[in-house]
XYZ file of C-alpha atoms in Angstrom:
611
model
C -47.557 -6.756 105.146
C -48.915 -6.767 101.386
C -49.286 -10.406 100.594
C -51.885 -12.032 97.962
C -52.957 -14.479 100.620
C -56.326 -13.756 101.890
C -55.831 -11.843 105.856
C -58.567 -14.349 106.528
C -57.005 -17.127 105.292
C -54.298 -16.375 107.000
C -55.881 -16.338 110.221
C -57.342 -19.275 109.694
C -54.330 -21.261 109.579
C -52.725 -19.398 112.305
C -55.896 -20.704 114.375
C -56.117 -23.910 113.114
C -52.695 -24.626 114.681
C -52.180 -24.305 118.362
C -48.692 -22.730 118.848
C -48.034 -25.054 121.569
C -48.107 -27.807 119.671
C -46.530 -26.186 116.652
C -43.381 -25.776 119.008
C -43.621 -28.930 121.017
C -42.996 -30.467 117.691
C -39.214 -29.204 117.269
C -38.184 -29.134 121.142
C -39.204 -30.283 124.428
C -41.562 -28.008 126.274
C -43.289 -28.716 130.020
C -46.311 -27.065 131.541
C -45.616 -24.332 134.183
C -48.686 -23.056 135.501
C -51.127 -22.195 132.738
C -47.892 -21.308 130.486
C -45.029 -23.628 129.213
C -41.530 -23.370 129.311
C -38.172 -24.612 127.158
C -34.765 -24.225 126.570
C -34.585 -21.341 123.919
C -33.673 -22.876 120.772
C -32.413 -19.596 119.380
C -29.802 -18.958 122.082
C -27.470 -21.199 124.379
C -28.849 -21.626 127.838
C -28.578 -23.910 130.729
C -31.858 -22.597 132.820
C -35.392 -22.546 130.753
C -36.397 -19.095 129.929
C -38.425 -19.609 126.637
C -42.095 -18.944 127.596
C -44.508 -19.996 125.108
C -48.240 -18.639 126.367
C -51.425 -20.902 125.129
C -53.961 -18.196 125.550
C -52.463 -15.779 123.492
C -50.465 -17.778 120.740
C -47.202 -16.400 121.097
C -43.489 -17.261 122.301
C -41.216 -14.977 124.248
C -37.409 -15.724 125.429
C -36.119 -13.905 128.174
C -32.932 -14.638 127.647
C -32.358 -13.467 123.736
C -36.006 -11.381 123.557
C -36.911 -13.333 120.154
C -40.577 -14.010 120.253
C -43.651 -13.605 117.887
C -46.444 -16.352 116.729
C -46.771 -19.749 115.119
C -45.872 -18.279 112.034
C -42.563 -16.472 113.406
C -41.356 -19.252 114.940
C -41.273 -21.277 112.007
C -39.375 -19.130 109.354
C -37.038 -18.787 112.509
C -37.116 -21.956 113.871
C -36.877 -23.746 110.201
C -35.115 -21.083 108.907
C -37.792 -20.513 105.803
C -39.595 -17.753 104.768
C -43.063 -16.347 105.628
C -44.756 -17.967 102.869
C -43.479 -21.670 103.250
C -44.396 -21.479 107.118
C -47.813 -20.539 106.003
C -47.850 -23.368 103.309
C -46.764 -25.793 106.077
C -48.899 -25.070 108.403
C -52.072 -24.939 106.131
C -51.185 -28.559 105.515
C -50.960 -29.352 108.686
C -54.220 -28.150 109.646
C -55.922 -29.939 105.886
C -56.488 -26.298 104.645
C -56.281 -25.995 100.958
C -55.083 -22.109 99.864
C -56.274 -21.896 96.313
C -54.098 -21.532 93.357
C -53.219 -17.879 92.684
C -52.939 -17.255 96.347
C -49.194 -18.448 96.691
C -47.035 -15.266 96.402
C -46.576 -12.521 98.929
C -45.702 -9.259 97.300
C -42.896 -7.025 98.280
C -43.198 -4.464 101.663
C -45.576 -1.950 100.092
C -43.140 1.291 100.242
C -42.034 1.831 96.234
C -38.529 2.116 97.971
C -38.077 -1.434 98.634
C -40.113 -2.619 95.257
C -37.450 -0.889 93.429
C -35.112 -1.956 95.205
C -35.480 -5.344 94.662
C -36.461 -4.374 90.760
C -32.732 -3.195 91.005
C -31.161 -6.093 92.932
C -32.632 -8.122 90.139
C -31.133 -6.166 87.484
C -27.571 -6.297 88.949
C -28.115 -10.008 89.230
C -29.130 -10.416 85.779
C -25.860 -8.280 84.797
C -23.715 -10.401 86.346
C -25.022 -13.607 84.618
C -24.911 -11.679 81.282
C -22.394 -10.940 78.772
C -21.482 -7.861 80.322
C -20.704 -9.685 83.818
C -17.727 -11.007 82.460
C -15.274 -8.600 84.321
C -17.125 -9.029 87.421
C -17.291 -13.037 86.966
C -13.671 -12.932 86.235
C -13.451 -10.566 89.870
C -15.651 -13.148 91.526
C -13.577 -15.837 90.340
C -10.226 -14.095 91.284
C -11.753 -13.275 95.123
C -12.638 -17.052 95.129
C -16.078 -16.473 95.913
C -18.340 -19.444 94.728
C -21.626 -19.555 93.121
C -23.445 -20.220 96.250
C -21.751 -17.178 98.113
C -22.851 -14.936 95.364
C -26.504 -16.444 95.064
C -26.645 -15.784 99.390
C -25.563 -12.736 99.577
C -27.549 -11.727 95.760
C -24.231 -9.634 94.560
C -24.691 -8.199 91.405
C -23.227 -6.230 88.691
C -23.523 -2.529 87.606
C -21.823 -2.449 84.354
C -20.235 1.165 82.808
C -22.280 3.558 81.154
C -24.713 6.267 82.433
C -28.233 5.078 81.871
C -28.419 1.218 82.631
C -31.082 0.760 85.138
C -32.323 4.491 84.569
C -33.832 2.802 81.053
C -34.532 -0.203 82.076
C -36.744 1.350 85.107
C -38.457 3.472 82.691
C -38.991 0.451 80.262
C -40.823 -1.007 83.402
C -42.661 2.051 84.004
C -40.366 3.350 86.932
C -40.556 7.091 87.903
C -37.481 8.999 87.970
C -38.634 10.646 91.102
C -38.827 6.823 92.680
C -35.189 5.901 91.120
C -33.974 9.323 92.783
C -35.790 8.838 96.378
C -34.118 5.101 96.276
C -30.569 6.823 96.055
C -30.428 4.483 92.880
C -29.937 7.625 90.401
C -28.154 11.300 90.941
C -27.513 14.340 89.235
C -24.560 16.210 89.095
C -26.437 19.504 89.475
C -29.870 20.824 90.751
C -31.949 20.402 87.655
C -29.286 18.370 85.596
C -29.525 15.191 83.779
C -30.150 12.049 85.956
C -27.781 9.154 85.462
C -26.858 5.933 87.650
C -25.375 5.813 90.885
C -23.491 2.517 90.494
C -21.291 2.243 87.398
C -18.857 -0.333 86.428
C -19.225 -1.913 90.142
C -19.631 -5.071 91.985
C -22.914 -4.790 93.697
C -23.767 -5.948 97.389
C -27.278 -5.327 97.646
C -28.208 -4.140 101.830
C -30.271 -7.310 103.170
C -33.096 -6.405 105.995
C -35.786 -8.265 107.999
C -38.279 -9.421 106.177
C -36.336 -10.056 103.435
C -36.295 -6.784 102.041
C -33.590 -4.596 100.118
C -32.651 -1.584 102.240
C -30.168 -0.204 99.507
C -26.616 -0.835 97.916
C -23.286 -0.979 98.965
C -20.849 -1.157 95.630
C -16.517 -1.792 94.796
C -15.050 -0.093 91.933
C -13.897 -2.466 89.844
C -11.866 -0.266 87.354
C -10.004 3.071 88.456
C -12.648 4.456 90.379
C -10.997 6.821 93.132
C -13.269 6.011 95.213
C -13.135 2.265 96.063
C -17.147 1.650 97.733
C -19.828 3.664 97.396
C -22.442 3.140 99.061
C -26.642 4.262 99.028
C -27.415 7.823 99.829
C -29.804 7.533 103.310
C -33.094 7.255 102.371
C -36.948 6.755 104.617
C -36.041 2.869 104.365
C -32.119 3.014 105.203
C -30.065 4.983 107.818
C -26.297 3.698 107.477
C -25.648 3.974 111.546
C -28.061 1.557 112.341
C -27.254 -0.995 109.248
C -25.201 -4.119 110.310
C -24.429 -5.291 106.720
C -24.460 -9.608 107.151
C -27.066 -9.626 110.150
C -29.851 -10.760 107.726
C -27.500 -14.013 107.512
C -25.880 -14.148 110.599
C -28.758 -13.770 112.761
C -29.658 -17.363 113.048
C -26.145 -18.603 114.277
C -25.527 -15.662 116.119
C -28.611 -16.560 118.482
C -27.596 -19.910 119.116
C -23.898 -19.389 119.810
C -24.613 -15.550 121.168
C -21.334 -14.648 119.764
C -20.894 -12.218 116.414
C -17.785 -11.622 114.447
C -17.229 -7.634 113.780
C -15.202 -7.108 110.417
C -14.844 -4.008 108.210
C -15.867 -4.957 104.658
C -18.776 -6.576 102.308
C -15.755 -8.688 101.005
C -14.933 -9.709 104.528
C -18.349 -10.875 105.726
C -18.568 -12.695 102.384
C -15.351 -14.067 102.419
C -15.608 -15.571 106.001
C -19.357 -16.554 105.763
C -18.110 -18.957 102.553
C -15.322 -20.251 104.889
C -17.716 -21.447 107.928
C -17.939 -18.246 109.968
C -21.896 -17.812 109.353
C -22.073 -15.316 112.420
C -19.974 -12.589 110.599
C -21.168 -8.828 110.339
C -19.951 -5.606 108.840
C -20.913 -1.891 110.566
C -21.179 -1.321 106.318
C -18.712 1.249 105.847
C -18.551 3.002 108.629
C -17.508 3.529 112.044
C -19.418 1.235 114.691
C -22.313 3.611 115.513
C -23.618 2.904 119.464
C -27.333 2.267 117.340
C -25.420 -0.307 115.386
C -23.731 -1.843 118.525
C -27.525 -2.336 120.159
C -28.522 -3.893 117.052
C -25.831 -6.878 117.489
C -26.679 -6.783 121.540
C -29.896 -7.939 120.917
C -28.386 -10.961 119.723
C -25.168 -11.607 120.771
C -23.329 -11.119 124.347
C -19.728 -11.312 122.937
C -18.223 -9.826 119.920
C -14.996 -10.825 118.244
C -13.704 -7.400 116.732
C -11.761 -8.673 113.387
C -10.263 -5.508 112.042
C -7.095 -5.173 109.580
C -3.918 -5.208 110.705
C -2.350 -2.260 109.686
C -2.285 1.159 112.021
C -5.718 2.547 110.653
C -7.213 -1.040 111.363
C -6.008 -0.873 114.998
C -7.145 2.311 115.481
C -10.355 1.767 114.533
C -10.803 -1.933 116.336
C -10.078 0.578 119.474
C -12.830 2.623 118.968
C -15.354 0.052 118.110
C -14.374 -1.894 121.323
C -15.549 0.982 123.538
C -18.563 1.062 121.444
C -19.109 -2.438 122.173
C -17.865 -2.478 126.122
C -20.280 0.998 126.533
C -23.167 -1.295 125.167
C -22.917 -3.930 127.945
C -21.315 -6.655 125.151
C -17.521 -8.583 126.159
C -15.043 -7.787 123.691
C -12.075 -9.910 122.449
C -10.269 -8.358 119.904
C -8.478 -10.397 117.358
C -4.879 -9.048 116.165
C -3.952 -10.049 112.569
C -0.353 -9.687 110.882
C 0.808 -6.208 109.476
C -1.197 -5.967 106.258
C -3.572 -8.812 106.462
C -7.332 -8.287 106.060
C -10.011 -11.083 107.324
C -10.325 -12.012 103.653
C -6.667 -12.151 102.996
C -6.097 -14.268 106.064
C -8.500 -16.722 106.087
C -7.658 -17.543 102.197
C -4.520 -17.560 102.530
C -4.077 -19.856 106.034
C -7.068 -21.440 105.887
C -10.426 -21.355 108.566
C -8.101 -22.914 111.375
C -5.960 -20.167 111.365
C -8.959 -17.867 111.974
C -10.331 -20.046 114.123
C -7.230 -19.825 116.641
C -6.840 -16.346 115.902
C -10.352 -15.760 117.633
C -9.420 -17.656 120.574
C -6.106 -15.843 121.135
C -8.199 -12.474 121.161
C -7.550 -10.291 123.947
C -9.725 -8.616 126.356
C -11.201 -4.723 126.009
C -8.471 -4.502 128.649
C -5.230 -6.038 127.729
C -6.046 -4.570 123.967
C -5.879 -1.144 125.081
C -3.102 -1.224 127.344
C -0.913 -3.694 124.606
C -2.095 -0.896 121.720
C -1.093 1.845 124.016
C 1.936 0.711 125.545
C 2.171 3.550 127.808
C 5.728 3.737 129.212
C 5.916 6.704 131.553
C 4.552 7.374 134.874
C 2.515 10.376 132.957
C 1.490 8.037 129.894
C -0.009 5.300 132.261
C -1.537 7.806 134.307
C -3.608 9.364 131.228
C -3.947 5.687 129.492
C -5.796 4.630 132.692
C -7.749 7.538 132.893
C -9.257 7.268 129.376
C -10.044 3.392 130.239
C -11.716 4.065 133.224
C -13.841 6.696 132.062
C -14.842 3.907 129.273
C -15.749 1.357 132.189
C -17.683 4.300 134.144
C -19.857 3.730 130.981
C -20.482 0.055 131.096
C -23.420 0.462 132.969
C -23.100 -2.386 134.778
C -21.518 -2.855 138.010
C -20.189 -6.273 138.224
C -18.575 -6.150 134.966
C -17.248 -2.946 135.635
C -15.364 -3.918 138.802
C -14.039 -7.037 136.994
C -12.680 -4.361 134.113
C -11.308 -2.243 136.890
C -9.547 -5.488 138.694
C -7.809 -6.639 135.266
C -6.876 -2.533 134.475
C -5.304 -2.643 137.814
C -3.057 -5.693 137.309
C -2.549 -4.737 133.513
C -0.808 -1.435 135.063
C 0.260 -2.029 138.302
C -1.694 0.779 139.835
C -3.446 0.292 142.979
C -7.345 -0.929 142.956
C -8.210 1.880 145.504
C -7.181 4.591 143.019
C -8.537 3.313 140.300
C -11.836 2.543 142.486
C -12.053 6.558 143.616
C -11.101 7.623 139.634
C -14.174 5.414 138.825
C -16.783 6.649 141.053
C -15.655 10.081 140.034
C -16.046 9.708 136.539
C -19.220 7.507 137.021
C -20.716 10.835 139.096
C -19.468 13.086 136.512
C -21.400 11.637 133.633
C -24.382 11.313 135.738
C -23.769 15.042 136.397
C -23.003 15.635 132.453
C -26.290 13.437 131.498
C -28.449 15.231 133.915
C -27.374 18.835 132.688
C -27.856 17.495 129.318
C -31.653 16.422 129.818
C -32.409 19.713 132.147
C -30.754 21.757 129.034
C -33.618 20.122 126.775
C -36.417 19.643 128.972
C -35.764 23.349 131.023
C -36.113 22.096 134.076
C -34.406 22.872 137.061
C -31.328 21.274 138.983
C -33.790 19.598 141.198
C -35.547 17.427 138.482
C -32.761 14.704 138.142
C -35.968 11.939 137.148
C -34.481 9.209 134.157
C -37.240 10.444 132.297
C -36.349 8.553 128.936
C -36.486 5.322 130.852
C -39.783 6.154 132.387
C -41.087 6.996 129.082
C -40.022 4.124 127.585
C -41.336 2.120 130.572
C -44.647 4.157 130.037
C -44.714 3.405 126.374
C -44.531 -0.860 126.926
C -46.721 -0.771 129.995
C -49.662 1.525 128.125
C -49.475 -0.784 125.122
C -49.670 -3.996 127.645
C -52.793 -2.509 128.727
C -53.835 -1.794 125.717
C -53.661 -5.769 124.633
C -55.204 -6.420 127.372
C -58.448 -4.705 126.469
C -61.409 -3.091 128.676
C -61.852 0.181 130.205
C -58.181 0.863 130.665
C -57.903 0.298 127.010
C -59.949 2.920 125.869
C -58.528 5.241 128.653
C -55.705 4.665 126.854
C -56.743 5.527 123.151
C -58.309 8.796 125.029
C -55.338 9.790 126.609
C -52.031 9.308 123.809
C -52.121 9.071 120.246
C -49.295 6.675 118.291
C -47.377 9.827 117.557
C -46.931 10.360 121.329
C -44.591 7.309 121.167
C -40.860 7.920 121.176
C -39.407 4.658 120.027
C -39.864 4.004 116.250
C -40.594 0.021 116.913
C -42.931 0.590 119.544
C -44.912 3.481 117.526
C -45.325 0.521 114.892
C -47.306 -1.442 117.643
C -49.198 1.469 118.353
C -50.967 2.524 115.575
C -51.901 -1.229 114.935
C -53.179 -1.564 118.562
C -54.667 1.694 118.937
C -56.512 2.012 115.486
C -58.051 -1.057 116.380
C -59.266 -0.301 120.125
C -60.611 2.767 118.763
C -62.417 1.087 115.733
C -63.910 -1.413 118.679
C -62.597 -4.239 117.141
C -60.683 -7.079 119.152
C -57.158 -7.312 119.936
C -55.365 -10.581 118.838
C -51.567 -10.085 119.793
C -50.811 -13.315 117.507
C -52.466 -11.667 114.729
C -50.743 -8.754 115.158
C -47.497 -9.979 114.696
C -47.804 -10.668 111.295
C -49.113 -7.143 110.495
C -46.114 -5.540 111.630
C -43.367 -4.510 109.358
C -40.459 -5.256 111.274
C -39.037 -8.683 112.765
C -37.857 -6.282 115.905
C -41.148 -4.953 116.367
C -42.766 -8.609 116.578
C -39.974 -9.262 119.205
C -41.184 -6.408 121.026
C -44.766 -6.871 120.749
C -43.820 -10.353 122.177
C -42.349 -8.931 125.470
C -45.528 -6.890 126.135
C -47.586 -9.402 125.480
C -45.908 -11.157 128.275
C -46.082 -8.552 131.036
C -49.015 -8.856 133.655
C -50.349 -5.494 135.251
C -52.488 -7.002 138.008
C -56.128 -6.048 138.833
C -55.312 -3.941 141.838
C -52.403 -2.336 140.204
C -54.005 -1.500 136.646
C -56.078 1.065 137.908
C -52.985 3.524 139.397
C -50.085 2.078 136.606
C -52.208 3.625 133.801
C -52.198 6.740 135.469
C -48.854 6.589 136.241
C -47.985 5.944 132.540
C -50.150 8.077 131.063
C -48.619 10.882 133.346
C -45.228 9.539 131.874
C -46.616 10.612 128.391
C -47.803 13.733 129.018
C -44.691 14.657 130.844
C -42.021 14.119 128.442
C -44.670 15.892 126.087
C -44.425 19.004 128.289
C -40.666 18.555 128.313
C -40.843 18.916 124.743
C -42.937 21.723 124.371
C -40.686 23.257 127.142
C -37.241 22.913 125.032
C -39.395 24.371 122.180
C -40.075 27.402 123.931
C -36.785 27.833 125.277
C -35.594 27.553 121.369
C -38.271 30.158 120.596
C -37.302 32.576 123.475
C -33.371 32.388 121.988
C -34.237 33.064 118.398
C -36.642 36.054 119.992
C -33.584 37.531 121.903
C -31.704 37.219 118.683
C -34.014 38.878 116.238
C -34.641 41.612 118.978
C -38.193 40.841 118.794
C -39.560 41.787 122.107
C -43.422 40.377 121.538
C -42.072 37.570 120.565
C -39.822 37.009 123.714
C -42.249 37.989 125.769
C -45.189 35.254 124.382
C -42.500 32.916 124.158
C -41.536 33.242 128.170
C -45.011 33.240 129.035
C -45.460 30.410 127.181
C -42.289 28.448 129.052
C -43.608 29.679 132.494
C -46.785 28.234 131.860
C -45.859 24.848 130.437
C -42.986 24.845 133.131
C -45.504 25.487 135.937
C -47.645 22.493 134.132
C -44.955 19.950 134.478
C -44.708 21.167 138.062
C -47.884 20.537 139.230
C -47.506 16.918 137.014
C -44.306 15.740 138.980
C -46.336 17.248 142.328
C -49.067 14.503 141.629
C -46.754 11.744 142.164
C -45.411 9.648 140.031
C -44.645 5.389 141.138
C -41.814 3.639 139.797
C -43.293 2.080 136.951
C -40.985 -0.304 136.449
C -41.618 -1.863 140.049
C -45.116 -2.278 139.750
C -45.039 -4.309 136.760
C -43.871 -8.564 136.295
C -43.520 -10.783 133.880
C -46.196 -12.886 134.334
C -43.398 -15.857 134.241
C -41.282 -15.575 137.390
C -38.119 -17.590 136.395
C -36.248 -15.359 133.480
C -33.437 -17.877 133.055
């Protein structure tokens, strides 16, 4: 990350204070082997699973998968940012940063710098003269000061040009302002004007403390009532959880997350106490969204509106949220009444045993459908149990199957046989699906997207690790080769740097990467052991991971090429292209011939006890 403190500096302080006794500090910690061990202090947990390892300066929980350095653990621990943790530290260790070195510049995309040149703008129009509608809003919604200041909600005020000429007064591009989603034209070629006009602003909070983009309510006649940011390269609206930049830190120690619709709803119920609230911003729960609260919460209140539309969709984001592995209560609120609404009008108690009363994935489906014929239980049970074949997770699913079973009076052997069924058919759907893009045949029924992912963690472990399997590493893959975004990130830190022949510091890593996720990640790896005798045959085994789902690939691009041939009528072209596909299809035979171990097996945490 762009920051005006020195890298050097930096890693001076992080060296100058061992992370051990950094942590030790805050929570009790005891010895285990050459690693210690703690209760998590992110998460709730009976058994120790928080592994902090001396050697290489970083933390990893097994339990919740937060993890990163000194420096992480602070602005997560003490809940401040980067910049404090490094003042902190420094005077813990008696190192003096010199004056001018005590501000760390935004990410260093121009998306997010004008971003936040934006978020300040909408801020400053709120405190204005021209905020006075939206003050008098504010002030109507009963939102206080401090609400606005934490969630920085701002004010677009009418007219066309705004922030177009204040950007340009700054020295803004219009291509910049258009690539942010913050301007638009009506036409190809046509005059650019502002997005957000006479609106109440909720700028989109990410890790790092960065502004993704803008979510915005009408406050005049507007037809439509939100608008929200065009995707851009820095925001993708199905993986957004609007709130978790707030809600992150309670939702780790309680492991619980409240699920509402709205901006106005998270704010509304993070003033009234509820600081684990999030929003899927606007629209449906996306399964990408879903992971993103499983990775740190196990149960999900799902707070929806009352009315028919609200139901509706509660019910679909349920079976988002059961499919993901998460429990599900979902909380029924009067005809009419919105989160908001409720908890202003009856007060935080009233919420409070509201969320308690919440039923079950079960009991809210069957209550929702109240199926009354022999014909409408029948299909009511069937759509449920093809949900549960999609859990994932046995246990869980026979405890779904028990409750559907005495929600419905229908026998548990029936259900039982309807759920193996179904679980077999989606195995059957899944495995056409991956044949149909890798073109292989009925025989190759591998989980090849968990190997690869397997592949891509255990080449990277190895790749920390340094040596001679290192460099077979940067010889054999390139950071492209890797599949998952966060993972990539790692990559083309780790791999630039074993090529350059420079050392490998996994604690100095962390703060290079761009994304809090990514640190979490690089965390886990760090913590995975590939022992001396195994090292030798796991790198070939992941390195043949890589080059297989690269030939899988290539393979569903030649089977696209030999289609468009046959539709063009363009024999030499169908003829290369099935060449082509034989040969690459005889390559990944003579690849899954070689033998391939379970990569997964072969590889431990180097601390036993998980928690």
């Amino acid at each position: 990350m762009a920051r005006s403190i020195p890298d050097e500096l930096i890693d001076e302080i992080r060296s100058a204070n061992d992370i051990v006794d950094v942590i030790s500090e805050r929570i009790d910690v005891k010895r285990a082997g050459r690693r210690y061990k703690a209760r998590c202090p992110f998460h709730r947990e009976k058994t120790p699973s928080f592994s902090i390892d001396p050697d290489k300066q970083l933390y990893y929980c097994f339990g919740c998968g937060a993890g990163g350095n000194v420096f992480t653990f602070l602005t997560e621990y003490d809940k401040i940012g980067f910049l404090d943790a490094v003042r902190e530290l420094a005077e813990r260790a008696g190192i003096v940063i010199p004056d001018g070195e005590n501000a760390r510049d935004e990410h260093e995309d121009p998306v997010y710098r004008v971003n936040a040149f934006a978020t300040a703008c909408f801020a400053a129009n709120l405190k204005g003269a021209q905020g006075a509608p939206a003050r008098a809003y504010i002030e109507r919604r009963g939102l206080t000061g401090e609400t606005v200041e934490a969630f920085r909600i701002g004010y677009a005020p009418p007219g066309w040009n705004g922030l177009l000429n204040a950007a340009r007064a700054k020295g803004i591009g219009d291509e910049l302002l258009e690539e942010a989603g913050l301007v638009t034209r009506k036409d190809e070629g046509s005059r650019l004007y502002d997005r957000f006009r006479n609106r109440l602003v909720f700028p989109l909070l990410a890790a790092g403390d960065r502004i993704v983009g803008f979510g915005a309510r009408a406050l005049g006649d507007d037809p439509a009532k939100y608008l929200n940011s065009p995707e851009t390269r820095v925001y993708r609206k199905g993986r957004y959880v609007y709130g978790l930049a707030q809600a992150r830190p309670e939702m780790r120690v309680t492991r619980e997350a409240i699920l509402v619709e709205g901006y106005m709803d998270v704010v509304s119920l993070f003033q009234a106490g509820f600081t684990n609230v999030v929003a899927s911003s606007g629209t449906a729960l996306t399964p990408e969204q879903a992971r993103v609260i499983a990775r740190y919460a196990k149960t999900v209140f799902v707070a929806y509106d009352g009315d028919d539309a609200g139901i509706a969709a509660a019910a679909r984001a349920a079976e988002t949220l059961v499919q993901t592995g998460l429990k599900v209560r979902v909380v029924a609120l009067p005809e009419g009444a919105d989160p908001d609404s409720y908890v202003k009008q009856h007060g935080p108690d009233a919420l409070t045993e509201r969320l308690a009363e919440g039923l079950d994935f079960i009991d809210f489906a069957v209550r929702s459908e109240a199926p009354q014929s022999p014909e409408d239980r029948e299909a009511v049970a069937r759509g449920l149990i093809e949900t549960i074949a999609g859990v994932g997770e046995p246990i869980r699913a026979d405890l779904m199957l028990e409750k559907l079973s005495d929600a419905m009076s229908i026998g548990r052997g029936a259900l039982q046989r309807a759920y193996e069924d179904a679980v077999r058919q989606r195995a059957e759907r899944r495995g056409r699906r991956e044949r149909r893009r890798s073109g292989e045949r009925d025989d190759a029924r591998e989980p090849v997207l968990s190997a690869a992912a397997e592949a891509e963690k255990g080449l990277l472990a190895i790749a920390l690790d340094g040596g001679t399997k290192a460099q077979r590493v940067c010889e054999s893959v390139t950071a492209e080769d890797f599949v998952d975004p966060l993972a990539r990130s790692i990559a083309e830190l780790a791999l630039a740097r074993t090529r350059a022949g420079a050392s490998l510091d996994a604690a100095s890593l962390v703060d290079e990467l761009e994304n809090e996720d990514a640190a979490d990640l690089l965390a886990e790896i760090a913590a995975m052991e590939i022992s001396g005798e195994d090292g030798e045959r796991l790198c070939d085994d992941y390195i043949r991971a890589f080059r297989r789902t690269k030939l899988q690939q290539e393979i569903g691009d030649a089977e696209r090429a030999i289609r468009s041939a046959e539709m063009a009528g363009d024999e030499d072209a169908l003829i290369s292209s099935m060449a082509l596909r034989q040969e690459l299809a005889r390559r990944l035979a003579e690849l899954s011939a070689g033998g391939m171990s379970a990569t997964g097996a072969s590889t431990r945490r180097r601390d036993e006890t998980h928690g």
